[in-house]
Amino acid sequence: MKLRKTFVSISHNIRNKEQICLIIYLPVLVMAQTSLNSETEALTLRKLILNARKPFVLRNFKMNWKYFEQSLEEWCLNYDKATNSLTEFEVMPCNEGNQSPHWERNRKSKRMTLSQFLEKQKLATADKCWIGLNYQRLNNLPAALNEGIDFSRLGFSEVTDECNYWLCSKQTNTPCHYDTYGCNIVVQVFGRKSWLLFPPKTPLTCTRIPYEESSIYCEENFFAPNIEEVQQLSKFHSSAYRCILNAKDVLIVPKHWWHYVEAMDVSLSINYWIPLENDREEQLQECIVKILIERFVKSSNREERNYILNPNQEDEIKDDSEIFEILKYLHENSKDSGPKVKARRLNVSSCPYQYLDELECENLIKDLPEGMVEYLAPMAKGDYEALLNKNAQRFKLIRTNSELHQLNDIKNSLINSVCAPTVIEQIKKEFFKRYQS
């Protein structure tokens, strides 16, 4: 699951205002020992990524990451040698208790080495559960393994904390959601992953339970849909985009696109969320959601609290003085609130987004090698329905539902109604009308 720690970093900035500065990215790519053609190509790709209206793939694209020129087995062995300790993986049964999406609250944990993880995938029982090392910060890798991993080949030489790696077994999946912040670059290093994507306005059933800052989930279970879900989801056939991401492929996911991701093999991928200028308004809206969610949580018992909050949010509850100071800070730095003082801007390098029209983007593609950029197209209706029906076969194998609903229906409905994206948007607009900082 994606946890961006935005409120933690903002709160730190507020407490250290004298240290806040804006990191300005100069659109000049400095690449040692590269040709002008490579620099121009990287800058062109940067523009295409920042102006993407729909997902696209760069097939067999060389990122020039030397530590991934070895095999996955060698990489895992080197990881084990460098850490000299067991690593905590998430474990999820695939044939029981899965009548809802594979929410993080239902997963167990198991400690093992990465080499032991690979060995488990060779066993006949491997399909009974999936094992994943999900959403791990790249800068937490041993130094010997993350040196030289950057996105300069795509025009992003800036270094941020938004790079992550994902090592997982077949069937490991991320419940369908969209990210409120940033544009996503995904590099498939080893193995394959299936990406099912939908445009931002697709009417999937939004939910803020489980609550995770910057992730808006949907209630539909794409891993193992029941009959009713298959019938409902089949209506979106004209909006469904699918990409099988192979090793060395790069996928660009534009802002707010829904996506359900499932590993087809043992898989290792690395992603980077590009901070965008218009993320600031999203941060303010997420701050409003956080305030509302915390009001519900504070009046809830432990079982309800564990049901409402994603596990990675349990330690992120803030007191009133801090969370309202963050809201004030975001208001002062939003583009709707007038001129900004440089010293109060967020301490990030944010990029302009969708500043070129589609015709200009088409002209940019002409400057790149033929076939480099592959825009995804909607799935054929038959292919989409076949995928849904194939996944629905898993539902028939589910023996029990191990998750007890810890929240009564009226409270569940009220939380999702109050925190619905359209409602939060209206609250933000009303807040701007009423509050002048």
Tab-separated table of N, CA, C and O in Angstrom, residues 139-224:
chain	number	residue	atom	x	y	z
A	139	ASN	N	15.359	3.962	-0.737
A	139	ASN	CA	16.521	4.425	0.017
A	139	ASN	C	16.793	3.590	1.266
A	139	ASN	O	17.773	3.817	1.966
A	140	ASN	N	15.923	2.586	1.536
A	140	ASN	CA	16.177	1.648	2.622
A	140	ASN	C	16.928	0.408	2.152
A	140	ASN	O	17.278	-0.447	2.965
A	141	LEU	N	17.128	0.296	0.834
A	141	LEU	CA	17.932	-0.803	0.320
A	141	LEU	C	19.378	-0.646	0.793
A	141	LEU	O	19.855	0.478	0.995
A	142	PRO	N	20.095	-1.764	0.953
A	142	PRO	CA	21.531	-1.647	1.228
A	142	PRO	C	22.198	-0.786	0.158
A	142	PRO	O	21.859	-0.860	-1.024
A	143	ALA	N	23.141	0.039	0.586
A	143	ALA	CA	23.790	0.978	-0.335
A	143	ALA	C	24.378	0.279	-1.548
A	143	ALA	O	24.391	0.830	-2.654
A	144	ALA	N	24.838	-0.947	-1.361
A	144	ALA	CA	25.454	-1.681	-2.470
A	144	ALA	C	24.451	-2.061	-3.549
A	144	ALA	O	24.831	-2.448	-4.651
A	145	LEU	N	23.148	-1.950	-3.239
A	145	LEU	CA	22.117	-2.381	-4.189
A	145	LEU	C	21.316	-1.235	-4.800
A	145	LEU	O	20.588	-1.445	-5.770
A	146	ASN	N	21.380	-0.047	-4.234
A	146	ASN	CA	20.578	1.042	-4.807
A	146	ASN	C	21.409	2.134	-5.481
A	146	ASN	O	20.870	3.095	-6.006
A	147	GLU	N	22.704	1.973	-5.499
A	147	GLU	CA	23.551	2.963	-6.142
A	147	GLU	C	23.256	3.030	-7.641
A	147	GLU	O	23.184	2.013	-8.325
A	148	GLY	N	23.056	4.232	-8.141
A	148	GLY	CA	22.840	4.412	-9.575
A	148	GLY	C	21.413	4.231	-10.030
A	148	GLY	O	21.110	4.398	-11.213
A	149	ILE	N	20.496	3.897	-9.117
A	149	ILE	CA	19.088	3.743	-9.500
A	149	ILE	C	18.431	5.124	-9.486
A	149	ILE	O	18.202	5.711	-8.426
A	150	ASP	N	18.181	5.657	-10.667
A	150	ASP	CA	17.492	6.933	-10.784
A	150	ASP	C	16.638	6.904	-12.056
A	150	ASP	O	16.568	5.900	-12.747
A	151	PHE	N	15.999	8.022	-12.332
A	151	PHE	CA	15.088	8.079	-13.480
A	151	PHE	C	15.547	9.127	-14.492
A	151	PHE	O	14.735	9.696	-15.220
A	152	SER	N	16.863	9.347	-14.567
A	152	SER	CA	17.400	10.339	-15.494
A	152	SER	C	17.193	9.933	-16.947
A	152	SER	O	17.088	10.798	-17.817
A	153	ARG	N	17.093	8.644	-17.241
A	153	ARG	CA	16.828	8.207	-18.625
A	153	ARG	C	15.465	8.672	-19.100
A	153	ARG	O	15.196	8.759	-20.296
A	154	LEU	N	14.596	8.989	-18.143
A	154	LEU	CA	13.256	9.476	-18.475
A	154	LEU	C	13.131	10.978	-18.234
A	154	LEU	O	12.039	11.530	-18.316
A	155	GLY	N	14.245	11.613	-17.938
A	155	GLY	CA	14.239	13.064	-17.770
A	155	GLY	C	14.034	13.536	-16.351
A	155	GLY	O	13.851	14.727	-16.116
A	156	PHE	N	14.077	12.625	-15.375
A	156	PHE	CA	13.865	12.991	-13.980
A	156	PHE	C	15.112	12.641	-13.181
A	156	PHE	O	15.231	11.538	-12.648
A	157	SER	N	16.029	13.585	-13.130
A	157	SER	CA	17.273	13.358	-12.411
A	157	SER	C	17.168	13.752	-10.946
A	157	SER	O	18.079	13.486	-10.169
A	158	GLU	N	16.056	14.401	-10.565
A	158	GLU	CA	15.861	14.770	-9.169
A	158	GLU	C	15.755	13.523	-8.305
A	158	GLU	O	15.192	12.515	-8.712
A	159	VAL	N	16.258	13.603	-7.109
A	159	VAL	CA	16.164	12.491	-6.171
A	159	VAL	C	15.125	12.847	-5.120
A	159	VAL	O	15.203	13.901	-4.495
A	160	THR	N	14.124	11.982	-4.922
A	160	THR	CA	13.104	12.211	-3.899
A	160	THR	C	12.925	10.938	-3.089
A	160	THR	O	13.543	9.913	-3.364
A	161	ASP	N	12.049	11.026	-2.095
A	161	ASP	CA	11.742	9.847	-1.275
A	161	ASP	C	10.619	9.011	-1.881
A	161	ASP	O	10.153	8.055	-1.261
A	162	GLU	N	10.170	9.354	-3.071
A	162	GLU	CA	9.005	8.697	-3.629
A	162	GLU	C	9.349	7.513	-4.541
A	162	GLU	O	8.548	7.133	-5.390
A	163	CYS	N	10.521	6.943	-4.382
A	163	CYS	CA	10.910	5.739	-5.130
A	163	CYS	C	10.744	4.520	-4.232
A	163	CYS	O	11.170	4.537	-3.073
A	164	ASN	N	10.164	3.470	-4.767
A	164	ASN	CA	9.848	2.289	-3.973
A	164	ASN	C	10.103	1.027	-4.778
A	164	ASN	O	10.083	1.047	-6.006
A	165	TYR	N	10.339	-0.088	-4.076
A	165	TYR	CA	10.488	-1.363	-4.769
A	165	TYR	C	9.481	-2.371	-4.224
A	165	TYR	O	9.049	-2.282	-3.066
A	166	TRP	N	9.107	-3.303	-5.086
A	166	TRP	CA	8.074	-4.296	-4.788
A	166	TRP	C	8.576	-5.666	-5.250
A	166	TRP	O	8.804	-5.878	-6.445
A	167	LEU	N	8.758	-6.590	-4.321
A	167	LEU	CA	9.170	-7.964	-4.629
A	167	LEU	C	8.051	-8.882	-4.179
A	167	LEU	O	7.662	-8.863	-3.003
A	168	CYS	N	7.512	-9.682	-5.085
A	168	CYS	CA	6.337	-10.465	-4.704
A	168	CYS	C	6.196	-11.731	-5.528
A	168	CYS	O	6.790	-11.885	-6.593
A	169	SER	N	5.377	-12.637	-5.023
A	169	SER	CA	5.090	-13.894	-5.707
A	169	SER	C	3.898	-13.734	-6.646
A	169	SER	O	3.213	-12.705	-6.640
A	170	LYS	N	3.655	-14.757	-7.419
A	170	LYS	CA	2.479	-14.806	-8.290
A	170	LYS	C	1.214	-14.618	-7.453
A	170	LYS	O	1.122	-15.109	-6.327
A	171	GLN	N	0.251	-13.877	-7.988
A	171	GLN	CA	-1.051	-13.574	-7.400
A	171	GLN	C	-1.025	-12.452	-6.369
A	171	GLN	O	-2.089	-12.003	-5.921
A	172	THR	N	0.162	-11.984	-5.977
A	172	THR	CA	0.194	-10.809	-5.107
A	172	THR	C	-0.508	-9.662	-5.827
A	172	THR	O	-0.257	-9.415	-7.001
A	173	ASN	N	-1.390	-8.971	-5.128
A	173	ASN	CA	-2.150	-7.918	-5.807
A	173	ASN	C	-2.378	-6.723	-4.900
A	173	ASN	O	-2.362	-6.823	-3.683
A	174	THR	N	-2.568	-5.589	-5.538
A	174	THR	CA	-2.931	-4.352	-4.869
A	174	THR	C	-4.385	-4.064	-5.191
A	174	THR	O	-4.745	-3.960	-6.371
A	175	PRO	N	-5.282	-3.983	-4.191
A	175	PRO	CA	-6.696	-3.681	-4.472
A	175	PRO	C	-6.838	-2.433	-5.339
A	175	PRO	O	-6.024	-1.504	-5.261
A	176	CYS	N	-7.859	-2.409	-6.163
A	176	CYS	CA	-8.057	-1.318	-7.106
A	176	CYS	C	-8.210	0.013	-6.362
A	176	CYS	O	-8.981	0.124	-5.402
A	177	HIS	N	-7.461	1.014	-6.823
A	177	HIS	CA	-7.454	2.319	-6.175
A	177	HIS	C	-6.909	3.353	-7.148
A	177	HIS	O	-6.433	3.012	-8.228
A	178	TYR	N	-6.983	4.622	-6.768
A	178	TYR	CA	-6.204	5.629	-7.478
A	178	TYR	C	-5.451	6.468	-6.460
A	178	TYR	O	-5.840	6.572	-5.294
A	179	ASP	N	-4.334	7.029	-6.900
A	179	ASP	CA	-3.466	7.833	-6.047
A	179	ASP	C	-3.859	9.296	-6.188
A	179	ASP	O	-3.959	9.812	-7.304
A	180	THR	N	-4.080	9.960	-5.083
A	180	THR	CA	-4.504	11.357	-5.160
A	180	THR	C	-3.357	12.273	-5.566
A	180	THR	O	-3.584	13.357	-6.088
A	181	TYR	N	-2.111	11.853	-5.298
A	181	TYR	CA	-0.956	12.683	-5.626
A	181	TYR	C	-0.158	12.062	-6.765
A	181	TYR	O	-0.046	10.851	-6.888
A	182	GLY	N	0.433	12.921	-7.564
A	182	GLY	CA	1.496	12.518	-8.468
A	182	GLY	C	1.103	11.712	-9.683
A	182	GLY	O	-0.012	11.225	-9.832
A	183	CYS	N	2.071	11.617	-10.572
A	183	CYS	CA	2.026	10.767	-11.768
A	183	CYS	C	3.002	9.628	-11.515
A	183	CYS	O	4.082	9.839	-10.949
A	184	ASN	N	2.645	8.419	-11.914
A	184	ASN	CA	3.394	7.230	-11.507
A	184	ASN	C	4.211	6.646	-12.664
A	184	ASN	O	3.671	6.386	-13.739
A	185	ILE	N	5.505	6.430	-12.424
A	185	ILE	CA	6.363	5.699	-13.353
A	185	ILE	C	6.663	4.339	-12.734
A	185	ILE	O	7.118	4.263	-11.592
A	186	VAL	N	6.410	3.265	-13.483
A	186	VAL	CA	6.643	1.911	-12.985
A	186	VAL	C	7.627	1.198	-13.900
A	186	VAL	O	7.382	1.070	-15.103
A	187	VAL	N	8.732	0.729	-13.329
A	187	VAL	CA	9.727	-0.030	-14.086
A	187	VAL	C	9.640	-1.489	-13.652
A	187	VAL	O	9.815	-1.798	-12.470
A	188	GLN	N	9.329	-2.361	-14.599
A	188	GLN	CA	9.284	-3.796	-14.301
A	188	GLN	C	10.687	-4.360	-14.491
A	188	GLN	O	11.204	-4.393	-15.606
A	189	VAL	N	11.317	-4.777	-13.406
A	189	VAL	CA	12.703	-5.230	-13.455
A	189	VAL	C	12.791	-6.723	-13.776
A	189	VAL	O	13.524	-7.146	-14.663
A	190	PHE	N	12.030	-7.538	-13.041
A	190	PHE	CA	11.977	-8.987	-13.273
A	190	PHE	C	10.523	-9.438	-13.252
A	190	PHE	O	9.684	-8.857	-12.562
A	191	GLY	N	10.215	-10.496	-13.994
A	191	GLY	CA	8.874	-11.064	-13.982
A	191	GLY	C	7.865	-10.225	-14.739
A	191	GLY	O	8.217	-9.306	-15.481
A	192	ARG	N	6.567	-10.551	-14.522
A	192	ARG	CA	5.483	-9.857	-15.219
A	192	ARG	C	4.399	-9.437	-14.229
A	192	ARG	O	4.154	-10.112	-13.233
A	193	LYS	N	3.745	-8.336	-14.560
A	193	LYS	CA	2.591	-7.887	-13.787
A	193	LYS	C	1.468	-7.486	-14.733
A	193	LYS	O	1.713	-6.924	-15.798
A	194	SER	N	0.255	-7.785	-14.301
A	194	SER	CA	-0.942	-7.381	-15.044
A	194	SER	C	-1.490	-6.104	-14.416
A	194	SER	O	-1.728	-6.040	-13.205
A	195	TRP	N	-1.663	-5.086	-15.261
A	195	TRP	CA	-2.251	-3.819	-14.827
A	195	TRP	C	-3.596	-3.649	-15.519
A	195	TRP	O	-3.682	-3.678	-16.744
A	196	LEU	N	-4.645	-3.492	-14.733
A	196	LEU	CA	-5.975	-3.180	-15.253
A	196	LEU	C	-6.283	-1.755	-14.817
A	196	LEU	O	-6.304	-1.460	-13.614
A	197	LEU	N	-6.510	-0.863	-15.783
A	197	LEU	CA	-6.656	0.564	-15.489
A	197	LEU	C	-7.969	1.110	-16.024
A	197	LEU	O	-8.489	0.635	-17.050
A	198	PHE	N	-8.473	2.140	-15.333
A	198	PHE	CA	-9.701	2.819	-15.744
A	198	PHE	C	-9.486	4.333	-15.626
A	198	PHE	O	-8.811	4.796	-14.703
A	199	PRO	N	-10.087	5.127	-16.512
A	199	PRO	CA	-9.952	6.589	-16.444
A	199	PRO	C	-10.519	7.154	-15.144
A	199	PRO	O	-11.333	6.502	-14.472
A	200	PRO	N	-10.117	8.369	-14.785
A	200	PRO	CA	-10.512	8.963	-13.499
A	200	PRO	C	-12.012	9.009	-13.235
A	200	PRO	O	-12.436	8.857	-12.096
A	201	LYS	N	-12.837	9.231	-14.249
A	201	LYS	CA	-14.272	9.416	-14.014
A	201	LYS	C	-15.063	8.104	-14.010
A	201	LYS	O	-16.298	8.127	-13.889
A	202	THR	N	-14.395	6.971	-14.125
A	202	THR	CA	-15.098	5.685	-14.109
A	202	THR	C	-15.826	5.530	-12.768
A	202	THR	O	-15.210	5.659	-11.708
A	203	PRO	N	-17.145	5.235	-12.794
A	203	PRO	CA	-17.926	5.231	-11.543
A	203	PRO	C	-17.780	3.951	-10.722
A	203	PRO	O	-18.756	3.263	-10.419
A	204	LEU	N	-16.537	3.623	-10.349
A	204	LEU	CA	-16.324	2.548	-9.386
A	204	LEU	C	-16.775	3.047	-8.012
A	204	LEU	O	-16.903	4.242	-7.784
A	205	THR	N	-17.004	2.124	-7.085
A	205	THR	CA	-17.562	2.483	-5.780
A	205	THR	C	-16.449	2.922	-4.835
A	205	THR	O	-15.761	2.107	-4.216
A	206	CYS	N	-16.257	4.236	-4.722
A	206	CYS	CA	-15.189	4.773	-3.870
A	206	CYS	C	-15.414	4.407	-2.410
A	206	CYS	O	-16.551	4.387	-1.930
A	207	THR	N	-14.323	4.153	-1.704
A	207	THR	CA	-14.396	3.952	-0.263
A	207	THR	C	-13.150	4.536	0.385
A	207	THR	O	-12.064	4.470	-0.181
A	208	ARG	N	-13.311	5.131	1.567
A	208	ARG	CA	-12.164	5.578	2.360
A	208	ARG	C	-11.920	4.626	3.530
A	208	ARG	O	-11.209	4.956	4.468
A	209	ILE	N	-12.530	3.464	3.475
A	209	ILE	CA	-12.283	2.416	4.463
A	209	ILE	C	-11.779	1.180	3.715
A	209	ILE	O	-12.531	0.597	2.939
A	210	PRO	N	-10.536	0.791	3.891
A	210	PRO	CA	-9.569	1.318	4.843
A	210	PRO	C	-9.060	2.704	4.428
A	210	PRO	O	-8.871	2.972	3.245
A	211	TYR	N	-8.826	3.551	5.440
A	211	TYR	CA	-8.291	4.885	5.182
A	211	TYR	C	-6.776	4.831	5.080
A	211	TYR	O	-6.091	4.324	5.968
A	212	GLU	N	-6.268	5.379	3.983
A	212	GLU	CA	-4.835	5.567	3.807
A	212	GLU	C	-4.639	6.894	3.105
A	212	GLU	O	-5.268	7.149	2.069
A	213	GLU	N	-3.787	7.714	3.677
A	213	GLU	CA	-3.545	9.011	3.060
A	213	GLU	C	-3.084	8.831	1.621
A	213	GLU	O	-2.172	8.055	1.342
A	214	SER	N	-3.750	9.515	0.709
A	214	SER	CA	-3.420	9.603	-0.716
A	214	SER	C	-3.865	8.415	-1.549
A	214	SER	O	-3.634	8.396	-2.751
A	215	SER	N	-4.528	7.409	-0.955
A	215	SER	CA	-5.044	6.280	-1.736
A	215	SER	C	-6.558	6.210	-1.578
A	215	SER	O	-7.056	6.107	-0.453
A	216	ILE	N	-7.275	6.278	-2.681
A	216	ILE	CA	-8.730	6.121	-2.659
A	216	ILE	C	-9.063	4.785	-3.305
A	216	ILE	O	-8.851	4.589	-4.503
A	217	TYR	N	-9.556	3.859	-2.498
A	217	TYR	CA	-9.851	2.510	-2.970
A	217	TYR	C	-11.267	2.429	-3.524
A	217	TYR	O	-12.095	3.306	-3.308
A	218	CYS	N	-11.538	1.335	-4.221
A	218	CYS	CA	-12.920	1.020	-4.592
A	218	CYS	C	-13.308	-0.283	-3.895
A	218	CYS	O	-12.442	-1.085	-3.511
A	219	GLU	N	-14.593	-0.505	-3.728
A	219	GLU	CA	-15.077	-1.675	-3.011
A	219	GLU	C	-15.067	-2.945	-3.866
A	219	GLU	O	-15.105	-4.053	-3.337
A	220	GLU	N	-15.006	-2.796	-5.189
A	220	GLU	CA	-15.067	-3.962	-6.069
A	220	GLU	C	-13.828	-4.842	-5.891
A	220	GLU	O	-12.704	-4.352	-5.765
A	221	ASN	N	-14.050	-6.155	-5.904
A	221	ASN	CA	-12.987	-7.134	-5.698
A	221	ASN	C	-12.557	-7.705	-7.051
A	221	ASN	O	-13.155	-8.640	-7.566
A	222	PHE	N	-11.512	-7.148	-7.643
A	222	PHE	CA	-11.060	-7.604	-8.951
A	222	PHE	C	-10.305	-8.926	-8.875
A	222	PHE	O	-10.221	-9.640	-9.875
A	223	PHE	N	-9.767	-9.274	-7.715
A	223	PHE	CA	-9.046	-10.540	-7.598
A	223	PHE	C	-10.003	-11.720	-7.729
A	223	PHE	O	-9.708	-12.692	-8.432
A	224	ALA	N	-11.150	-11.639	-7.056
A	224	ALA	CA	-12.115	-12.741	-7.092
A	224	ALA	C	-13.527	-12.175	-7.023
A	224	ALA	O	-14.192	-12.259	-5.983
